[in-house]
Coordinates of C-alpha atoms and ligand atoms in Angstrom, one line a residue:
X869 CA 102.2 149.2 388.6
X870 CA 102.9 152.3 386.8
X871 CA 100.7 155.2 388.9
X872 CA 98.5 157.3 387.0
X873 CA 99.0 161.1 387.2
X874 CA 95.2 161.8 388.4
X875 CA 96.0 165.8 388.8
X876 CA 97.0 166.1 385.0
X877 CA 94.2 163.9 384.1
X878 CA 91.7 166.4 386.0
X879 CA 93.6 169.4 384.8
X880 CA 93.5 168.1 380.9
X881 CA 89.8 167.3 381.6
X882 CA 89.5 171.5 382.6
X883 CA 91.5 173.1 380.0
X884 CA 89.8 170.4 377.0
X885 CA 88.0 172.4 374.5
X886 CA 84.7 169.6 375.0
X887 CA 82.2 170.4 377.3
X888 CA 83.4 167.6 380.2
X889 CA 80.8 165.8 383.2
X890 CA 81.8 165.2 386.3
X891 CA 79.3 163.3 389.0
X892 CA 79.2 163.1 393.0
X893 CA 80.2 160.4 395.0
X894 CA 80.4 160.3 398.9
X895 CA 82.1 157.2 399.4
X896 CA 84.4 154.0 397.9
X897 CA 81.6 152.2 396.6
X898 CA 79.3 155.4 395.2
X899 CA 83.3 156.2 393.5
X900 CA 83.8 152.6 392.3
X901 CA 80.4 153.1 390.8
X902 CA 80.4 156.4 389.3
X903 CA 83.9 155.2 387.6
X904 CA 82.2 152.1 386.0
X905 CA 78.9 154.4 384.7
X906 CA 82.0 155.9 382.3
X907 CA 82.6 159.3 384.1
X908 CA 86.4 160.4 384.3
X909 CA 86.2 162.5 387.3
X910 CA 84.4 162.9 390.7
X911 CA 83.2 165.6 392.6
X912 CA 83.7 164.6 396.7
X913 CA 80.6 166.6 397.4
X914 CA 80.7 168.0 400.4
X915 CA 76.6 167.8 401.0
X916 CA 76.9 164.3 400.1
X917 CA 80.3 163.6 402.2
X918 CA 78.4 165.2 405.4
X919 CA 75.1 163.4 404.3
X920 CA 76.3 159.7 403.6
X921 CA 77.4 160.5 407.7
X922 CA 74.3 161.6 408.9
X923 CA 76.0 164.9 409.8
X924 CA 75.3 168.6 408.5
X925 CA 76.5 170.7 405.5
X926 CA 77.8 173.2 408.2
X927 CA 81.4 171.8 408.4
X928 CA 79.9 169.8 411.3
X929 CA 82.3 166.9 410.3
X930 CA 86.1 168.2 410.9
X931 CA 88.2 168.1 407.5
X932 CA 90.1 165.3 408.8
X933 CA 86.9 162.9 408.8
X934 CA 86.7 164.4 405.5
X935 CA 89.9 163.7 404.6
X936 CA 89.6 160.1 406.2
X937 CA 86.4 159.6 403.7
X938 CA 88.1 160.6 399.9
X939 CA 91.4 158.2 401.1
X940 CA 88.3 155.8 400.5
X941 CA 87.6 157.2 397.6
X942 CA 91.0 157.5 396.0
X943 CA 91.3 154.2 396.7
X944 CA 88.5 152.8 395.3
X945 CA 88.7 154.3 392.1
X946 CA 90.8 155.1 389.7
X947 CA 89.3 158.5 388.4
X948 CA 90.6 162.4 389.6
X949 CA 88.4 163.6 392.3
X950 CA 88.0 166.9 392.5
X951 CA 87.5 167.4 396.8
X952 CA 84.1 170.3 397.6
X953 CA 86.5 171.8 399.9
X954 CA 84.2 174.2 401.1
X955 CA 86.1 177.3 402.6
X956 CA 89.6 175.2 403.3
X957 CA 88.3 174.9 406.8
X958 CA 90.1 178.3 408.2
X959 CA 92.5 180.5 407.0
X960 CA 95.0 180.3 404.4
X961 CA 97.2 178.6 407.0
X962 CA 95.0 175.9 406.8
X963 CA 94.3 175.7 403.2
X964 CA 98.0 175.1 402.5
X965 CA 97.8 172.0 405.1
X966 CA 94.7 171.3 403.7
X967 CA 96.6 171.5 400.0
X968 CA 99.3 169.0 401.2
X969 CA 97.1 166.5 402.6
X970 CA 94.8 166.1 399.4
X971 CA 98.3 165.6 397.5
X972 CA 99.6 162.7 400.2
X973 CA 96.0 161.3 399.0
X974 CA 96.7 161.3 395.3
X975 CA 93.4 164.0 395.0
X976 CA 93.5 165.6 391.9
X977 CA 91.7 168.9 392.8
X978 CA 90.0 171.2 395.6
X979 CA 87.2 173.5 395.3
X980 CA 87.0 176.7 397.5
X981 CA 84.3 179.0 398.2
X982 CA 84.5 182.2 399.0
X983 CA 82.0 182.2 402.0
X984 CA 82.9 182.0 406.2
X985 CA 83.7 178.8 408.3
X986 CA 81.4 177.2 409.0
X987 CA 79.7 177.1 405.9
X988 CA 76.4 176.3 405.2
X989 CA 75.0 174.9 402.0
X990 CA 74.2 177.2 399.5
X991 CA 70.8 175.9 399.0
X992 CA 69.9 176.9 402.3
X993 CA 69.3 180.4 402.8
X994 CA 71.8 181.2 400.7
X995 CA 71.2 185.1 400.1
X996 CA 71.8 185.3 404.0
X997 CA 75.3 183.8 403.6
X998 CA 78.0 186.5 404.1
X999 CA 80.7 186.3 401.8
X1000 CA 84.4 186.1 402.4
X1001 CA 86.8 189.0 401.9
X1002 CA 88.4 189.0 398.7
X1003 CA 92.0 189.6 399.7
X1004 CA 91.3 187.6 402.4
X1005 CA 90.0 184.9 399.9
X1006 CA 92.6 185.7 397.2
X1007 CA 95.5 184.7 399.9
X1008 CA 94.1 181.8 400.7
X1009 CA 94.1 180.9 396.7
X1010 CA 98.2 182.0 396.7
X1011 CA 98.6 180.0 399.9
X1012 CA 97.1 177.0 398.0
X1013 CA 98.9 177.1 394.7
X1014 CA 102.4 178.4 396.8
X1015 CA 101.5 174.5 399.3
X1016 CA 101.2 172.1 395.6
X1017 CA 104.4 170.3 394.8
X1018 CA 102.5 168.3 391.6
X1019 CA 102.1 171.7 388.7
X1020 CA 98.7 169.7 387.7
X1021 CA 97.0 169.9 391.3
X1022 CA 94.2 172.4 390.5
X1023 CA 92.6 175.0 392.8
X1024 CA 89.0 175.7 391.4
X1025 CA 87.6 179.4 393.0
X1026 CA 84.1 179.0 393.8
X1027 CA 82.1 182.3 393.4
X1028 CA 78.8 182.8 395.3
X1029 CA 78.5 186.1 394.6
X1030 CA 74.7 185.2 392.7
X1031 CA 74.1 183.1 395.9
X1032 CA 74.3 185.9 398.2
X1033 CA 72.1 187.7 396.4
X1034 CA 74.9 190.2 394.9
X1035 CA 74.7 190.7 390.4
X1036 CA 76.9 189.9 388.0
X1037 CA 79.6 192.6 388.4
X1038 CA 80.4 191.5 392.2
X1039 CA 80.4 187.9 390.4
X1040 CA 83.2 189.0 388.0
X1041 CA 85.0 191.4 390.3
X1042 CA 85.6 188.6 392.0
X1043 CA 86.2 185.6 389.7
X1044 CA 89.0 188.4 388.1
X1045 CA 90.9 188.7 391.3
X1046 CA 90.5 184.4 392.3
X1047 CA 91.9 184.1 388.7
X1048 CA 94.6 186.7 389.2
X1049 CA 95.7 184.9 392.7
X1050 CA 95.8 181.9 390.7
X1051 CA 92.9 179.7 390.9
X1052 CA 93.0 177.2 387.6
X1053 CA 89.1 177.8 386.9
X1054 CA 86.1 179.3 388.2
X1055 CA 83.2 177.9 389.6
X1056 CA 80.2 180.3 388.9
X1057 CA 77.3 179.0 391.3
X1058 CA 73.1 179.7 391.0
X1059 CA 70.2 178.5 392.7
X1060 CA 68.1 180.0 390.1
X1061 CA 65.7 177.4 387.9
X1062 CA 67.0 178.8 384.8
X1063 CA 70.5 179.5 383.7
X1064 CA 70.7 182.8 383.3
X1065 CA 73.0 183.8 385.7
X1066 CA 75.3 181.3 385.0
X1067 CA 75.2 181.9 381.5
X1068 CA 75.7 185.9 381.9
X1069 CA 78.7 185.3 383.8
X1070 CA 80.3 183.0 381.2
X1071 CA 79.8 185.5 378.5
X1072 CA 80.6 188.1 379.9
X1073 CA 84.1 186.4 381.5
X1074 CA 85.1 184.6 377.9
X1075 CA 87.8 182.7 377.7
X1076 CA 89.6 184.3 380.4
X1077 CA 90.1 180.9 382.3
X1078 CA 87.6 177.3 383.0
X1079 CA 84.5 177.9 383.8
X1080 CA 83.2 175.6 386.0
X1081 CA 79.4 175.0 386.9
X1082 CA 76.8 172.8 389.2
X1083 CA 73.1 172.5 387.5
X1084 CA 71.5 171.4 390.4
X1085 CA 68.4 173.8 390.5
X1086 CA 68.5 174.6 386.6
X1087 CA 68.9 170.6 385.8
X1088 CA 66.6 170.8 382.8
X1089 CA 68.8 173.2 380.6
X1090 CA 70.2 170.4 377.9
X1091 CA 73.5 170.3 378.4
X1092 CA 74.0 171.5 374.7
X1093 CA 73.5 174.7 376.1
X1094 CA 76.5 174.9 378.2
X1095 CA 78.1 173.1 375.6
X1096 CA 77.6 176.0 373.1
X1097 CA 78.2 178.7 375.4
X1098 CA 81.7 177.4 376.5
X1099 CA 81.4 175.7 379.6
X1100 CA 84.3 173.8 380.8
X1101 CA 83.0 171.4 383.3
X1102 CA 79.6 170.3 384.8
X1103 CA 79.7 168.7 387.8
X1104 CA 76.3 166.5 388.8
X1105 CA 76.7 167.3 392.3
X1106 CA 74.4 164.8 394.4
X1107 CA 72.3 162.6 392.1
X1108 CA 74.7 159.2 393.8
X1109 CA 73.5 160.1 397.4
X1110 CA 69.7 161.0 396.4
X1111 CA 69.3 158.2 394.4
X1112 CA 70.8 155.9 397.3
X1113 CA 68.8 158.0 399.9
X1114 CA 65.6 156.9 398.0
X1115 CA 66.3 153.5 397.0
X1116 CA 67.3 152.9 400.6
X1117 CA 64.2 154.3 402.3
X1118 CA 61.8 153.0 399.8
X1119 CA 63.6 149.3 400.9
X1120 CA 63.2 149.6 404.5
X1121 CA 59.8 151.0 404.7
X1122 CA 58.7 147.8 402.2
X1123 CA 61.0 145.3 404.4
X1124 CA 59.3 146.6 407.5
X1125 CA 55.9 146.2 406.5
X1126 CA 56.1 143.0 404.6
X1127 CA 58.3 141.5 407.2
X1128 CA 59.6 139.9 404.6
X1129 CA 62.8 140.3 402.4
X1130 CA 60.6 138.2 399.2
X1131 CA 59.2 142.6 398.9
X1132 CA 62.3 143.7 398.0
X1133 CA 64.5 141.3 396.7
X1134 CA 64.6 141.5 392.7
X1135 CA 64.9 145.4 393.4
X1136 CA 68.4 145.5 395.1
X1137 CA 71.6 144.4 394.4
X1138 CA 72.6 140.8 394.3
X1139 CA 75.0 140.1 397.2
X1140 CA 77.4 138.9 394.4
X1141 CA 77.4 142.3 393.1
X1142 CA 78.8 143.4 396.3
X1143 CA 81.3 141.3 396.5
X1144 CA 82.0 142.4 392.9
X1145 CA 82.4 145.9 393.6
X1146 CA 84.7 145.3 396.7
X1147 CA 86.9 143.7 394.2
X1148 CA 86.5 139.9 396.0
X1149 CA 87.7 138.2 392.5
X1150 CA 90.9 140.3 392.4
X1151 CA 91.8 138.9 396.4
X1152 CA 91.0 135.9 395.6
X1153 CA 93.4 135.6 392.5
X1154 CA 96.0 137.4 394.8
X1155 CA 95.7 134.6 397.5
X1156 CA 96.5 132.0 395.3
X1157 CA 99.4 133.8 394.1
X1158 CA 100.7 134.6 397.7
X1159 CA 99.3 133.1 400.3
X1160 CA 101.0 129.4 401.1
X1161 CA 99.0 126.8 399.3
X1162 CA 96.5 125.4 401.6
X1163 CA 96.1 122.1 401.9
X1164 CA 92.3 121.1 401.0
X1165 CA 90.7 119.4 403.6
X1166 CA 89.3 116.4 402.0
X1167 CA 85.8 115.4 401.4
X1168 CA 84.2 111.9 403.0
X1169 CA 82.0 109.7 401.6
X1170 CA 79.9 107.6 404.1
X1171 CA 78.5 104.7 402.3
X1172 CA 75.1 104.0 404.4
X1173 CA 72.7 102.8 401.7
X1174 CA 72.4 99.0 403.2
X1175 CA 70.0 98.0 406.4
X1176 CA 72.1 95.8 408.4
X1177 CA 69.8 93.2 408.7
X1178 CA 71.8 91.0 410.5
X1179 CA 70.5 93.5 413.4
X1180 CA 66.9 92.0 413.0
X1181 CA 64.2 94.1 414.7
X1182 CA 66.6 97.0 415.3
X1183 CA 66.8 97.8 411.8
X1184 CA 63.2 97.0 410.7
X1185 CA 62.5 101.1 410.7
X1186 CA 66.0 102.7 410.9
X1187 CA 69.1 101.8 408.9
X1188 CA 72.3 100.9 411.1
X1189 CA 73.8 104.2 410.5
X1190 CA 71.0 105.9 412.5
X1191 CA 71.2 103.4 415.4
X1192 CA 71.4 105.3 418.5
X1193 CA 74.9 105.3 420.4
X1194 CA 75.0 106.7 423.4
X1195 CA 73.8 110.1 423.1
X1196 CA 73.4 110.4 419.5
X1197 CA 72.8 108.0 415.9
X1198 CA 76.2 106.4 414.6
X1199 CA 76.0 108.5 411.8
X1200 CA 76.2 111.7 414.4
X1201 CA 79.5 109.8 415.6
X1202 CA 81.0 109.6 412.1
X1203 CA 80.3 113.1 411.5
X1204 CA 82.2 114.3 414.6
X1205 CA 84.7 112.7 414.0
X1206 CA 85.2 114.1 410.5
X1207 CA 84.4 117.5 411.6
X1208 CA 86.4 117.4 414.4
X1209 CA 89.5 116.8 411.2
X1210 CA 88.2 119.9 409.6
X1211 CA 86.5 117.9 407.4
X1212 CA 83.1 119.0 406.9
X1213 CA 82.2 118.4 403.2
X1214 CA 80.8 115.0 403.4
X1215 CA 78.3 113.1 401.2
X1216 CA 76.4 110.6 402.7
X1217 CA 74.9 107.7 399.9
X1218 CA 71.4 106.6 401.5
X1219 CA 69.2 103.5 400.8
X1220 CA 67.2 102.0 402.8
X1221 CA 64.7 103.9 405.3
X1222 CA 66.4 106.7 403.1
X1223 CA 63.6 109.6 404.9
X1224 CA 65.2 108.3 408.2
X1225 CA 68.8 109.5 407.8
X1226 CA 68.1 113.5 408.2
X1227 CA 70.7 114.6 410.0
X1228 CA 71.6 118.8 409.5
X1229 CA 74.3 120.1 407.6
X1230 CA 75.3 116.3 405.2
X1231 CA 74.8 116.0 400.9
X1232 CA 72.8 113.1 400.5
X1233 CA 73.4 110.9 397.6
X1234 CA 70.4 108.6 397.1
X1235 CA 70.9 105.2 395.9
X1236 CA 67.5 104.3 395.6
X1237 CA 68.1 100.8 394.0
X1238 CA 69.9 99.6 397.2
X1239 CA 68.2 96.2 397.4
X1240 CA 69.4 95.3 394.0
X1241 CA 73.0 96.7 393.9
X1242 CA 76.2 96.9 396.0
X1243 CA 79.2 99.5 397.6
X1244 CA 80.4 100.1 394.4
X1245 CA 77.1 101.2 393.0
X1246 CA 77.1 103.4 396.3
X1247 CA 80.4 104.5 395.7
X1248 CA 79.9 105.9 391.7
X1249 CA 76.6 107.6 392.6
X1250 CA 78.7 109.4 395.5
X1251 CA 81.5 110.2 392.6
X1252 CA 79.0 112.2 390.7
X1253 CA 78.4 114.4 393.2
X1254 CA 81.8 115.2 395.3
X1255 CA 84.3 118.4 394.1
X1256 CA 86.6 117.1 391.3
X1257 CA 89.7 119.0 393.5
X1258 CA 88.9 118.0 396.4
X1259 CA 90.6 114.3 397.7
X1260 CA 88.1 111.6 398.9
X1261 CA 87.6 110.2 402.3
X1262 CA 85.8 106.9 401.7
X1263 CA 84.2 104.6 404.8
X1264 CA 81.2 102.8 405.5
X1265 CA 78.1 104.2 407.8
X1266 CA 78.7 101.4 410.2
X1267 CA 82.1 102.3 411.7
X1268 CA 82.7 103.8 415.0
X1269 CA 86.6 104.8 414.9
X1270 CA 89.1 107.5 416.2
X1271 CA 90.1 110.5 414.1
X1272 CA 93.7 109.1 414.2
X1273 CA 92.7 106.5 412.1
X1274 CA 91.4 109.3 409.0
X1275 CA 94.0 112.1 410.2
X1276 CA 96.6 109.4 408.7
X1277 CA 94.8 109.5 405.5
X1278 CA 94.3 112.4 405.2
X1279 CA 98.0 114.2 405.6
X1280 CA 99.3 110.9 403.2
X1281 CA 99.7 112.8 399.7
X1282 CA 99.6 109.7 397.2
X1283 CA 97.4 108.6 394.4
X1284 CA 95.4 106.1 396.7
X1285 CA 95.7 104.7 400.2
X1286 CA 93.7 103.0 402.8
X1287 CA 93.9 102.1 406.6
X1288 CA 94.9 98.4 407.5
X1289 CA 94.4 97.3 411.0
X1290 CA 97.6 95.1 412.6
X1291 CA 95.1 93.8 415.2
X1292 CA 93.2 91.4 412.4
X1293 CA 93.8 88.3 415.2
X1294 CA 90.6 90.1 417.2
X1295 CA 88.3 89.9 414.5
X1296 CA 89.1 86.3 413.6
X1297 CA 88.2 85.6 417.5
X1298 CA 85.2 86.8 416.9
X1299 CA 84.1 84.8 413.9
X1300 CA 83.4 88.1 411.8
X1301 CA 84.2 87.3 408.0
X1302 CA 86.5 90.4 407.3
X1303 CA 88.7 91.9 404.6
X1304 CA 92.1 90.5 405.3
X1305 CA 95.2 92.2 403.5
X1306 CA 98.3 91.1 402.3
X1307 CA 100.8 94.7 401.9
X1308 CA 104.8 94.7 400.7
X1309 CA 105.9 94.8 403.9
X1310 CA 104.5 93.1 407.2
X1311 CA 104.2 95.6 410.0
X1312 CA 106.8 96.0 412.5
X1313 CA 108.4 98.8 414.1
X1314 CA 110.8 98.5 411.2
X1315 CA 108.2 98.9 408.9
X1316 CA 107.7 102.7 410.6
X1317 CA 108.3 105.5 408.1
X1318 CA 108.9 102.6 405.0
X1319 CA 106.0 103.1 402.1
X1320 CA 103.9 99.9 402.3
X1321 CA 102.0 98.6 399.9
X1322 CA 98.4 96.9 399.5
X1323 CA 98.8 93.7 397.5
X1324 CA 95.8 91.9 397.5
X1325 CA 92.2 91.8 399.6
X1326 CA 90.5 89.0 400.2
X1327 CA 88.6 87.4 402.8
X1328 CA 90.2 84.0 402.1
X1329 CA 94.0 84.5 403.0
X1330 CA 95.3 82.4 405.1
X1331 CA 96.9 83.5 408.1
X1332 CA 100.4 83.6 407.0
X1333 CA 99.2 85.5 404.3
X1334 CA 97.6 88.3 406.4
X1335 CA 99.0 91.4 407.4
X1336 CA 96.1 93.5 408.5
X1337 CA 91.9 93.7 408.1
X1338 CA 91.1 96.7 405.7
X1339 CA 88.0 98.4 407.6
X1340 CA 87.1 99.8 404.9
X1341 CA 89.0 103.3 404.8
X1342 CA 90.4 104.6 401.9
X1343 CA 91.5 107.9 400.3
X1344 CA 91.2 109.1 396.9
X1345 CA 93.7 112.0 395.9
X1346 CA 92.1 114.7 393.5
X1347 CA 94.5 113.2 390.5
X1348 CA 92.9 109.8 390.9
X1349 CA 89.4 110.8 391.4
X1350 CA 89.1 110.2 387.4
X1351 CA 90.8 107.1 387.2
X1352 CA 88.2 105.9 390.1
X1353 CA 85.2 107.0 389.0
X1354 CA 85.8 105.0 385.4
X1355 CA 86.8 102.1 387.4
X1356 CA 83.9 101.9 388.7
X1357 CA 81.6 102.3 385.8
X1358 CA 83.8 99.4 384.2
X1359 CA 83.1 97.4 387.3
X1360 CA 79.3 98.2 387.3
X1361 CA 79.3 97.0 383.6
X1362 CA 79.9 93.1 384.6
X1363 CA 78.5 93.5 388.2
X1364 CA 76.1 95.9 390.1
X1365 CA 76.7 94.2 393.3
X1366 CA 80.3 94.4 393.4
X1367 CA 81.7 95.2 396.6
X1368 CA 84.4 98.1 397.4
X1369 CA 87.5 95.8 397.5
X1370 CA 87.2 95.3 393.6
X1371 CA 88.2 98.8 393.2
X1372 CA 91.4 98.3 395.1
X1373 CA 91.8 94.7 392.9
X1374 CA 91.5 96.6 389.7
X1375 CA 93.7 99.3 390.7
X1376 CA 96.3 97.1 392.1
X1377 CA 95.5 95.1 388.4
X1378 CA 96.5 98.3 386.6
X1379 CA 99.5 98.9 388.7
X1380 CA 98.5 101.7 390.2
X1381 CA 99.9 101.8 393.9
X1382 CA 97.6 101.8 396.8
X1383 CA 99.8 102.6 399.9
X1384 CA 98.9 100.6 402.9
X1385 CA 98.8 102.8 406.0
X1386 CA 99.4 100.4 409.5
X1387 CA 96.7 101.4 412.1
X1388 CA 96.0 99.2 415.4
X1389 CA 92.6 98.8 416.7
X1390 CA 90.5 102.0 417.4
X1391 CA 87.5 101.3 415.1
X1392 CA 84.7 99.2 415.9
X1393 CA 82.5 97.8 413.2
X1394 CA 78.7 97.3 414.2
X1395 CA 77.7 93.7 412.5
X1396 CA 76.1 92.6 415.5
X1397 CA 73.7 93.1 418.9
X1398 CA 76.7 92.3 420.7
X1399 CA 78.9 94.8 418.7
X1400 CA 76.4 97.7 420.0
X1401 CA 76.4 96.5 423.3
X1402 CA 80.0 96.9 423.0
X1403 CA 79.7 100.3 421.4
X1404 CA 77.8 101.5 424.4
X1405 CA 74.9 101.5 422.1
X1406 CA 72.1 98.8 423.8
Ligands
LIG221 C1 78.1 170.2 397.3 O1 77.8 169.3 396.5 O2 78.4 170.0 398.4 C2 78.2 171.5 396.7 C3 77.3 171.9 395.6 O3 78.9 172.3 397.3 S1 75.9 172.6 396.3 O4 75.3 171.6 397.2 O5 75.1 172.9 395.2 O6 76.3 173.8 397.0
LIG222 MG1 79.5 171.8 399.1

């Protein structure tokens, strides 16, 4: 990244012939901002510096918190900033310190006034203000321009002569001895409403070197005015920090009394505008770039649209899924376990009792024609709604399983794959009709590490024929998610009761792999009273 020269930018904005504007900021953000209202320079103020931290314009904050402040500032923006460096915090000893620092901080200028530390604004009582000693002052100037190693760092010599109540001749006595020491302009400072003084000085001094000056009391002179009279720079010295001051008081006195943030809301800043300011697009394009690529933790679908009637009066109010299990519903047990993965993006597709299944923090996908239409009906309405890059946990809300079981799935990176329990023998003893599966490969310890395959499911093998119950589990990689999501709408075409083993028969159709991933017990499905008496549920 090439580095901009910000002290040859500020100097080339103080020699231009055009009248130039420069405007106050106090912090990063008030920088950021005055850079994108189209300024090209920024005065570090020092009454909005000591403001902005609740501190006074009497050097009450050391120059190091000062110093600590425009690194902020620098950083934020791109722009020169000229630092108020108010009377270089001691003696010329100091200023050259001073002089190094702002360089190490990639400031472009520094401002000195010719008044005694501490300082206090000029605004206040400023006739009382005693002024420094000119030699005194002028070696502090030498001491300055002596400390710069960059030719473009400028040293502006503030003159308060009119400020302390002294006329034009002290004014230009002076400014002729800060130019001789080798200050690279003058700034000629009035608290009067008009700009007379101000103007006097200027013509009067000519072209002798920048004039620099601050309109805060004589604001409403058009700027033409210093235009045609020669002015190099005018610096807007504190409108950032009054107009936050305002803005910010106005808020909290409405927030308090409304007690409500609906008072104030459409007149501040979107958060997203923050975040945009603080530059949260450019990390974010940075961390894909260099930052390992994280592995997205998949989203789940539950499919929990159907009653379970088979459980008779239990379900005449409540779907299965919200049938209590120990201490919470069986949906509260899916969901842990999925959490507990990381996973916490999961869409639930609802049916029957639909107002019963309310549990926080789920994306419910209603399928509202549940009596009339099956898993893959479920499944396609889910589809619409999940993240098209994020993979796809799929199971059904009547599953009580351990985490192993999805943690397998989820760390497998291919197209499609689904969980096929070894210990099918069990649910055969129990006379539950179940989705048998034939794979590639039977499973045996040899079979450990080797990529099985799902050939066919079907309810009818025969026993030589099966390798393993599918329980339903399967996982959809973010490159399949399309292919998925047509095959079911082609499935809904010739049947809207079709059941979630025709997706993995039409995918196995089109020769598209589905890996087959071995588990052993560790899931429970709940088909029965006696099932939830096993659960721990009855
Ligand atoms: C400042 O902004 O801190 C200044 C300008 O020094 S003034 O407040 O007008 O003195
Ligand atoms: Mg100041």
């Amino acid at each position: 990244m090439n580095r901009i020269d910000k002290a040859a930018a500020f100097r080339s904005m103080l020699e231009s012939p055009r009248l130039e504007f420069i405007c106050e900021a106090h912090n990063g953000l008030s920088a950021k901002i005055v850079e994108e209202a189209g300024f090209k320079g920024i005065w570090a103020s020092g009454l909005a510096i000591s403001a902005q931290l609740g501190v006074r314009d009497n050097n009450e904050a050391s120059w190091t918190q000062v110093l600590d402040v425009i690194e902020f500032m620098a950083d934020a923006s791109s722009l020169p900033i000229m630092l108020d460096g108010d009377t270089g915090y001691g003696n010329f000893n100091n200023v050259q310190r001073l002089v190094r620092k702002l360089e190490q901080r990639d400031i472009a200028a520094v401002c000195l006034e010719d008044k005694i530390f501490p300082k206090a604004n000029s605004f206040i009582d400023g006739n009382r203000q005693p002024l420094a000693d000119i030699d005194e002052f002028c070696g502090k100037i030498k001491a300055g321009k002596d400390a710069q190693f960059n030719d473009n760092f400028s040293i502006v010599a503030r003159v308060e002569a009119f400020i302390a109540g002294w006329g034009l001749g002290e004014a230009l006595r002076r400014a002729e001895a800060y130019h001789a020491a080798g200050s690279d302009a003058i700034l000629i400072h009035s608290a009067l409403r008009t700009p007379d003084e101000i103007l006097a000085f200027k013509d009067a001094w000519g072209e002798r070197c920048p004039v620099v000056i601050v309109p805060t009391t004589y604001y409403a002179t058009p700027s033409e005015v210093f235009r045609e009279h020669g002015i190099a720079l005018v610096i807007w010295a504190n409108p950032t920090l009054r107009a936050s001051v305002r803005a910010m008081q106005q808020t909290a006195r409405a927030l308090f009394t409304s007690e409500s943030l609906v008072a104030v809301e459409d007149s501040i800043a979107p958060v997203r505008e923050i975040f945009r300011l603080q530059g949260a697009a450019a990390l974010q394009e940075a961390e894909d770039r260099y930052l390992p690529k994280a592995r997205h933790a998949p989203g789940a679908v539950v499919l929990a649209a159907a009653r379970g009637a088979e459980l008779g009066e239990l379900t005449a109010k409540l779907p299965k899924t919200m049938l209590r299990i120990g201490n919470q519903p069986l949906l509260g047990h899916i969901v842990a376990t999925f959490n507990a993965l990381g996973i916490n993006r999961i869409h639930v597709v609802r049916g029957y009792c639909k107002k019963a299944i309310n549990l926080p923090g789920l994306h419910y996908v209603d399928n509202d024609r549940y009596a009339d239409s099956g898993e893959i009906y479920s499944l396609a309405l889910a589809l619409a709604c999940v993240d098209a890059d994020t993979p796809l946990i799929v199971c059904y809300g009547d599953v009580l399983f351990k985490k192993y079981i999805v943690e397998l799935l989820r760390d497998v990176d291919v197209p499609v794959a689904v969980a096929v329990d070894t210990n099918w023998q069990e649910s055969v003893n129990r006379h539950r009709k179940a989705d048998y599966a034939r794979c590639s490969l039977p499973y045996s310890r040899s079979a450990y590490n080797r990529e099985v395959h799902l050939l066919e499911i079907d309810p009818q093998l025969t026993a030589d024929e099966i390798h393993g119950e599918w329980m339903g589990f399967m996982k959809i990689s973010v490159s399949s998610l399309p292919e998925v999501r047509a095959i079911t709408e082609q499935i809904l075409q010739r049947d809207r009761h079709a059941k979630l083993p025709a997706l993995l028969h039409e995918l196995i159709l089109r020769g598209q792999p589905v890996r087959a991933l071995y588990t052993t017990g560790n899931w429970l499905d709940i088909d029965s009273v006696e099932d939830l008496v096993y659960a721990g549920g009855f």
